[in-house]
Each structure stands twice: as C-alpha cells, then as structure tokens.
Amino acid sequence: WRLCAGGGGECMHAGNEWVPRLEVAGSVRARGECAAVMAPQDPAVAAMDLRPLMFPCAITVFVGFDFHVTLRGVDDQPGQVGFNFGVVPEGMRLDVTETGSASSLQVSWRPCEAAAGLHSVCFDASDRHLNGTVASASAPMTCMALNVTHDPPPRFDTTPGRTPSSLPPLTIGEDTTLDLWATDANCLDTLRIEPALPADMPGSVPLPPGAMLHAPDADVTMMMAEGPAGAEQCVGVHRRMSWTPSYNHGGWEGEVCFAAVDSGGGCGGPGQRA
C-alpha cells in the first residue's frame, strides 16, 4: 500500500512512498478450505496464489518429498526488495533468483524422518532506497505452517466398478480380464502395480501360463486421480490382467495376489505397499 503521496519529509518513511507487496506461489492440492498438500507443478499452468493458505492454515509435506514455493516481493518505487526470515527448518534452502524492485526467492526443502512434525516459517519483504539513506518499509510478516507427515501407503480402490476381490469361475476358451486400480494421497508420489511375491503374500502363486499384466494406462491414471476414489486420493494407476484359459488349464486353481507399491520418496526409505 501507499505510505503517503510523494514520500515527502512529513512522511514517517521520508522518501519512501510504497510498502512492497509480498506474493507466495506454488503448486498444491486443496484439502478443504484451510489445508492443502504439495502437488506437482504443471509447466503449462501458472503457480497458485498460496496467500489464502498461510497461517493458521497448513500445508502438508510428506517425509522424503520436496516442498517448494516462490516468494515475490514487488515495490512500485524503483529500488531493491529483499526478504527477511525467522528461524527455518534445518536443510531448507533460500535461493534468490531475481533482484531489483521485483525480486524472487525460491524456498525448497526435502524433510526426512527427523523433521516430522509441525513447522512454522515466517518471512516478509522489505525495500531499500538510495543506498540505505531512506527508511525502509516492510510488508506485514507472513507465516506458513508446514505439517510434515509420513508418506501414506497406497491402497487398492475397491469401490464398485474398480478392483474386485475375487473372480467367478473361469471358462476354458473365454477371455477373462481383471482390472486393478490403486490410489495414493501423496500427490508427488508415483505408483506401480505388480504381482505380489510369495515372501510378501504367503500362498500367492505366479500368473498362470499365458496370462498378461498389461502396462499402465496413462489416460486412465489421470481419470483415477480425479475419479470416485475420493477427494483425499491424489494419484492413481490402473493395470489390466487378461487371460484366456486353454484346455491344458482345466482344473487349475490358485490365488494370484497383486501389490500396489509407491516410490518411498528421496530419503532412502522403502516404498510403501498395499
């Protein structure tokens, strides 16, 4: 906002006419009116204005996955805009990428296990004019609440029309398909569906001879992320198994199990399994 017209000697900040504006942008997925989780940034889409999600709202960051936002300070009067921070979590990076009356700073962090919990990061934007001979003005202090939680495991979507728990008896010579759908609440995670190993699922047998587990369908994956799996699920994957039993398979019986596995993040932890 404007301090006073002209920034004359009668002003509190003589020679300084404007308070810089502070903008916060990033990519998140909303979780209600006052919460969000980090999400991938689409290069073709402008980053979201995150100011409505500042404290007391909270942004969820998952252990092992990247947090990234951009701060932008803009002054309507020529000069330099800088940023001031309170205490930041260990390992958080602050990188200035643009300077002047419109400055940008990248805030990035990959929290690991020891960082789990609630963190508050506070900052403002302040201006500087005429080599410091004019009193600086600062935008109001803004704080982000970051809720660092453990990476959630994926889950199979068993809602109607999705993953069945069993198949009816199969008929020799008839095509049989089984659709497998899995979802994850972590928008930055990646998922895969694979046959379960006997060590992970005792009693599971390999795919029967001639059966195929087809590659994931990217288009269906996008539908899964927006579909009936629920607002709290963010990413998904779909694979289809197909099999046409031959006469050699008469009387075959077995329990074929599948696992949904996520990436596990970048802190060296194993992927979660469903």
PDB file of N, CA, C and O in Angstrom, residues 129-172:
ATOM      1  N   HIS A 129      16.205   1.931  -0.490  1.00  0.00           N
ATOM      2  CA  HIS A 129      16.337   3.004  -1.470  1.00  0.00           C
ATOM      3  C   HIS A 129      17.551   3.872  -1.160  1.00  0.00           C
ATOM      4  O   HIS A 129      17.922   4.065   0.003  1.00  0.00           O
ATOM      5  N   LEU A 130      18.174   4.435  -2.210  1.00  0.00           N
ATOM      6  CA  LEU A 130      19.245   5.422  -2.084  1.00  0.00           C
ATOM      7  C   LEU A 130      20.337   4.970  -1.128  1.00  0.00           C
ATOM      8  O   LEU A 130      20.729   5.701  -0.202  1.00  0.00           O
ATOM      9  N   ASN A 131      20.820   3.772  -1.350  1.00  0.00           N
ATOM     10  CA  ASN A 131      21.939   3.240  -0.556  1.00  0.00           C
ATOM     11  C   ASN A 131      21.664   3.254   0.945  1.00  0.00           C
ATOM     12  O   ASN A 131      22.573   3.471   1.761  1.00  0.00           O
ATOM     13  N   GLY A 132      20.431   3.095   1.317  1.00  0.00           N
ATOM     14  CA  GLY A 132      20.094   2.990   2.727  1.00  0.00           C
ATOM     15  C   GLY A 132      19.852   4.311   3.422  1.00  0.00           C
ATOM     16  O   GLY A 132      19.631   4.336   4.640  1.00  0.00           O
ATOM     17  N   THR A 133      19.883   5.425   2.696  1.00  0.00           N
ATOM     18  CA  THR A 133      19.653   6.718   3.346  1.00  0.00           C
ATOM     19  C   THR A 133      18.177   7.030   3.534  1.00  0.00           C
ATOM     20  O   THR A 133      17.827   7.988   4.207  1.00  0.00           O
ATOM     21  N   VAL A 134      17.303   6.234   2.926  1.00  0.00           N
ATOM     22  CA  VAL A 134      15.850   6.386   3.089  1.00  0.00           C
ATOM     23  C   VAL A 134      15.349   5.221   3.938  1.00  0.00           C
ATOM     24  O   VAL A 134      15.759   4.077   3.739  1.00  0.00           O
ATOM     25  N   ALA A 135      14.495   5.515   4.902  1.00  0.00           N
ATOM     26  CA  ALA A 135      13.994   4.472   5.788  1.00  0.00           C
ATOM     27  C   ALA A 135      13.269   3.393   4.989  1.00  0.00           C
ATOM     28  O   ALA A 135      12.466   3.684   4.106  1.00  0.00           O
ATOM     29  N   SER A 136      13.560   2.128   5.311  1.00  0.00           N
ATOM     30  CA  SER A 136      12.928   1.001   4.623  1.00  0.00           C
ATOM     31  C   SER A 136      11.519   0.773   5.146  1.00  0.00           C
ATOM     32  O   SER A 136      11.186   1.115   6.284  1.00  0.00           O
ATOM     33  N   ALA A 137      10.708   0.166   4.299  1.00  0.00           N
ATOM     34  CA  ALA A 137       9.364  -0.258   4.689  1.00  0.00           C
ATOM     35  C   ALA A 137       9.234  -1.742   4.404  1.00  0.00           C
ATOM     36  O   ALA A 137       9.825  -2.254   3.439  1.00  0.00           O
ATOM     37  N   SER A 138       8.490  -2.451   5.230  1.00  0.00           N
ATOM     38  CA  SER A 138       8.342  -3.900   5.088  1.00  0.00           C
ATOM     39  C   SER A 138       6.884  -4.283   4.973  1.00  0.00           C
ATOM     40  O   SER A 138       6.019  -3.680   5.641  1.00  0.00           O
ATOM     41  N   ALA A 139       6.616  -5.281   4.136  1.00  0.00           N
ATOM     42  CA  ALA A 139       5.280  -5.876   4.101  1.00  0.00           C
ATOM     43  C   ALA A 139       5.028  -6.579   5.426  1.00  0.00           C
ATOM     44  O   ALA A 139       5.969  -6.987   6.108  1.00  0.00           O
ATOM     45  N   PRO A 140       3.778  -6.745   5.827  1.00  0.00           N
ATOM     46  CA  PRO A 140       3.496  -7.460   7.081  1.00  0.00           C
ATOM     47  C   PRO A 140       4.095  -8.866   7.073  1.00  0.00           C
ATOM     48  O   PRO A 140       4.124  -9.534   6.043  1.00  0.00           O
ATOM     49  N   MET A 141       4.584  -9.280   8.229  1.00  0.00           N
ATOM     50  CA  MET A 141       5.149 -10.621   8.361  1.00  0.00           C
ATOM     51  C   MET A 141       4.087 -11.669   8.016  1.00  0.00           C
ATOM     52  O   MET A 141       2.937 -11.580   8.438  1.00  0.00           O
ATOM     53  N   THR A 142       4.492 -12.656   7.228  1.00  0.00           N
ATOM     54  CA  THR A 142       3.618 -13.759   6.826  1.00  0.00           C
ATOM     55  C   THR A 142       4.241 -15.061   7.302  1.00  0.00           C
ATOM     56  O   THR A 142       5.460 -15.220   7.251  1.00  0.00           O
ATOM     57  N   CYS A 143       3.422 -15.994   7.751  1.00  0.00           N
ATOM     58  CA  CYS A 143       3.924 -17.279   8.235  1.00  0.00           C
ATOM     59  C   CYS A 143       3.232 -18.429   7.512  1.00  0.00           C
ATOM     60  O   CYS A 143       2.022 -18.363   7.236  1.00  0.00           O
ATOM     61  N   MET A 144       4.000 -19.475   7.217  1.00  0.00           N
ATOM     62  CA  MET A 144       3.474 -20.722   6.670  1.00  0.00           C
ATOM     63  C   MET A 144       3.553 -21.794   7.739  1.00  0.00           C
ATOM     64  O   MET A 144       4.591 -21.945   8.391  1.00  0.00           O
ATOM     65  N   ALA A 145       2.483 -22.538   7.912  1.00  0.00           N
ATOM     66  CA  ALA A 145       2.506 -23.719   8.778  1.00  0.00           C
ATOM     67  C   ALA A 145       2.693 -24.938   7.891  1.00  0.00           C
ATOM     68  O   ALA A 145       1.894 -25.186   6.981  1.00  0.00           O
ATOM     69  N   LEU A 146       3.766 -25.675   8.130  1.00  0.00           N
ATOM     70  CA  LEU A 146       4.085 -26.874   7.348  1.00  0.00           C
ATOM     71  C   LEU A 146       3.953 -28.093   8.241  1.00  0.00           C
ATOM     72  O   LEU A 146       4.656 -28.220   9.248  1.00  0.00           O
ATOM     73  N   ASN A 147       3.041 -28.974   7.857  1.00  0.00           N
ATOM     74  CA  ASN A 147       2.793 -30.194   8.625  1.00  0.00           C
ATOM     75  C   ASN A 147       3.501 -31.354   7.937  1.00  0.00           C
ATOM     76  O   ASN A 147       3.022 -31.870   6.925  1.00  0.00           O
ATOM     77  N   VAL A 148       4.657 -31.742   8.459  1.00  0.00           N
ATOM     78  CA  VAL A 148       5.446 -32.819   7.857  1.00  0.00           C
ATOM     79  C   VAL A 148       4.964 -34.149   8.422  1.00  0.00           C
ATOM     80  O   VAL A 148       5.065 -34.401   9.629  1.00  0.00           O
ATOM     81  N   THR A 149       4.422 -34.992   7.558  1.00  0.00           N
ATOM     82  CA  THR A 149       3.872 -36.271   7.989  1.00  0.00           C
ATOM     83  C   THR A 149       4.496 -37.403   7.180  1.00  0.00           C
ATOM     84  O   THR A 149       5.098 -37.191   6.125  1.00  0.00           O
ATOM     85  N   HIS A 150       4.344 -38.617   7.682  1.00  0.00           N
ATOM     86  CA  HIS A 150       4.908 -39.775   7.000  1.00  0.00           C
ATOM     87  C   HIS A 150       4.147 -40.052   5.700  1.00  0.00           C
ATOM     88  O   HIS A 150       2.938 -39.832   5.603  1.00  0.00           O
ATOM     89  N   ASP A 151       4.885 -40.527   4.728  1.00  0.00           N
ATOM     90  CA  ASP A 151       4.302 -40.851   3.427  1.00  0.00           C
ATOM     91  C   ASP A 151       3.220 -41.913   3.592  1.00  0.00           C
ATOM     92  O   ASP A 151       3.497 -42.996   4.122  1.00  0.00           O
ATOM     93  N   PRO A 152       1.981 -41.650   3.150  1.00  0.00           N
ATOM     94  CA  PRO A 152       0.920 -42.644   3.332  1.00  0.00           C
ATOM     95  C   PRO A 152       1.089 -43.805   2.362  1.00  0.00           C
ATOM     96  O   PRO A 152       1.601 -43.635   1.250  1.00  0.00           O
ATOM     97  N   PRO A 153       0.672 -44.997   2.742  1.00  0.00           N
ATOM     98  CA  PRO A 153       0.748 -46.133   1.820  1.00  0.00           C
ATOM     99  C   PRO A 153      -0.323 -46.009   0.741  1.00  0.00           C
ATOM    100  O   PRO A 153      -1.364 -45.385   0.951  1.00  0.00           O
ATOM    101  N   PRO A 154      -0.085 -46.607  -0.420  1.00  0.00           N
ATOM    102  CA  PRO A 154      -1.140 -46.652  -1.433  1.00  0.00           C
ATOM    103  C   PRO A 154      -2.239 -47.610  -0.993  1.00  0.00           C
ATOM    104  O   PRO A 154      -2.087 -48.347  -0.010  1.00  0.00           O
ATOM    105  N   ARG A 155      -3.330 -47.599  -1.724  1.00  0.00           N
ATOM    106  CA  ARG A 155      -4.410 -48.539  -1.424  1.00  0.00           C
ATOM    107  C   ARG A 155      -5.092 -48.934  -2.726  1.00  0.00           C
ATOM    108  O   ARG A 155      -5.129 -48.151  -3.692  1.00  0.00           O
ATOM    109  N   PHE A 156      -5.594 -50.142  -2.741  1.00  0.00           N
ATOM    110  CA  PHE A 156      -6.404 -50.570  -3.880  1.00  0.00           C
ATOM    111  C   PHE A 156      -7.789 -49.957  -3.754  1.00  0.00           C
ATOM    112  O   PHE A 156      -8.370 -49.911  -2.659  1.00  0.00           O
ATOM    113  N   ASP A 157      -8.282 -49.459  -4.873  1.00  0.00           N
ATOM    114  CA  ASP A 157      -9.618 -48.871  -4.899  1.00  0.00           C
ATOM    115  C   ASP A 157     -10.623 -49.988  -5.163  1.00  0.00           C
ATOM    116  O   ASP A 157     -10.681 -50.539  -6.259  1.00  0.00           O
ATOM    117  N   THR A 158     -11.396 -50.320  -4.156  1.00  0.00           N
ATOM    118  CA  THR A 158     -12.367 -51.412  -4.268  1.00  0.00           C
ATOM    119  C   THR A 158     -13.798 -50.896  -4.356  1.00  0.00           C
ATOM    120  O   THR A 158     -14.733 -51.641  -4.115  1.00  0.00           O
ATOM    121  N   THR A 159     -13.964 -49.608  -4.705  1.00  0.00           N
ATOM    122  CA  THR A 159     -15.314 -49.095  -4.892  1.00  0.00           C
ATOM    123  C   THR A 159     -15.942 -49.803  -6.098  1.00  0.00           C
ATOM    124  O   THR A 159     -15.239 -50.355  -6.949  1.00  0.00           O
ATOM    125  N   PRO A 160     -17.273 -49.810  -6.193  1.00  0.00           N
ATOM    126  CA  PRO A 160     -17.938 -50.532  -7.289  1.00  0.00           C
ATOM    127  C   PRO A 160     -17.399 -50.129  -8.659  1.00  0.00           C
ATOM    128  O   PRO A 160     -17.205 -48.948  -8.951  1.00  0.00           O
ATOM    129  N   GLY A 161     -17.119 -51.127  -9.478  1.00  0.00           N
ATOM    130  CA  GLY A 161     -16.599 -50.881 -10.808  1.00  0.00           C
ATOM    131  C   GLY A 161     -15.090 -50.778 -10.862  1.00  0.00           C
ATOM    132  O   GLY A 161     -14.524 -50.575 -11.938  1.00  0.00           O
ATOM    133  N   ARG A 162     -14.425 -50.912  -9.723  1.00  0.00           N
ATOM    134  CA  ARG A 162     -12.969 -50.817  -9.692  1.00  0.00           C
ATOM    135  C   ARG A 162     -12.357 -52.196  -9.446  1.00  0.00           C
ATOM    136  O   ARG A 162     -12.635 -53.135 -10.181  1.00  0.00           O
ATOM    137  N   THR A 163     -11.544 -52.347  -8.412  1.00  0.00           N
ATOM    138  CA  THR A 163     -10.820 -53.596  -8.203  1.00  0.00           C
ATOM    139  C   THR A 163     -11.691 -54.608  -7.472  1.00  0.00           C
ATOM    140  O   THR A 163     -12.082 -54.373  -6.320  1.00  0.00           O
ATOM    141  N   PRO A 164     -12.014 -55.767  -8.082  1.00  0.00           N
ATOM    142  CA  PRO A 164     -12.785 -56.790  -7.366  1.00  0.00           C
ATOM    143  C   PRO A 164     -11.871 -57.589  -6.440  1.00  0.00           C
ATOM    144  O   PRO A 164     -10.656 -57.648  -6.619  1.00  0.00           O
ATOM    145  N   SER A 165     -12.448 -58.199  -5.429  1.00  0.00           N
ATOM    146  CA  SER A 165     -11.657 -59.015  -4.513  1.00  0.00           C
ATOM    147  C   SER A 165     -11.510 -60.453  -5.006  1.00  0.00           C
ATOM    148  O   SER A 165     -10.642 -61.190  -4.527  1.00  0.00           O
ATOM    149  N   SER A 166     -12.345 -60.856  -5.957  1.00  0.00           N
ATOM    150  CA  SER A 166     -12.245 -62.216  -6.483  1.00  0.00           C
ATOM    151  C   SER A 166     -12.899 -62.266  -7.856  1.00  0.00           C
ATOM    152  O   SER A 166     -13.574 -61.322  -8.277  1.00  0.00           O
ATOM    153  N   LEU A 167     -12.687 -63.356  -8.569  1.00  0.00           N
ATOM    154  CA  LEU A 167     -13.285 -63.575  -9.876  1.00  0.00           C
ATOM    155  C   LEU A 167     -14.192 -64.790  -9.815  1.00  0.00           C
ATOM    156  O   LEU A 167     -13.938 -65.729  -9.057  1.00  0.00           O
ATOM    157  N   PRO A 168     -15.245 -64.818 -10.634  1.00  0.00           N
ATOM    158  CA  PRO A 168     -16.067 -66.032 -10.715  1.00  0.00           C
ATOM    159  C   PRO A 168     -15.275 -67.135 -11.413  1.00  0.00           C
ATOM    160  O   PRO A 168     -14.216 -66.883 -11.988  1.00  0.00           O
ATOM    161  N   PRO A 169     -15.747 -68.363 -11.360  1.00  0.00           N
ATOM    162  CA  PRO A 169     -15.045 -69.453 -12.063  1.00  0.00           C
ATOM    163  C   PRO A 169     -14.825 -69.106 -13.531  1.00  0.00           C
ATOM    164  O   PRO A 169     -15.696 -68.520 -14.187  1.00  0.00           O
ATOM    165  N   LEU A 170     -13.657 -69.432 -14.047  1.00  0.00           N
ATOM    166  CA  LEU A 170     -13.302 -69.115 -15.424  1.00  0.00           C
ATOM    167  C   LEU A 170     -13.649 -70.276 -16.340  1.00  0.00           C
ATOM    168  O   LEU A 170     -13.709 -71.428 -15.916  1.00  0.00           O
ATOM    169  N   THR A 171     -13.872 -69.940 -17.623  1.00  0.00           N
ATOM    170  CA  THR A 171     -14.277 -70.937 -18.608  1.00  0.00           C
ATOM    171  C   THR A 171     -13.188 -71.099 -19.649  1.00  0.00           C
ATOM    172  O   THR A 171     -12.657 -70.100 -20.158  1.00  0.00           O
ATOM    173  N   ILE A 172     -12.843 -72.325 -19.950  1.00  0.00           N
ATOM    174  CA  ILE A 172     -11.827 -72.609 -20.961  1.00  0.00           C
ATOM    175  C   ILE A 172     -12.239 -71.982 -22.290  1.00  0.00           C
ATOM    176  O   ILE A 172     -13.388 -72.111 -22.738  1.00  0.00           O
TER     177      ILE A 172
END
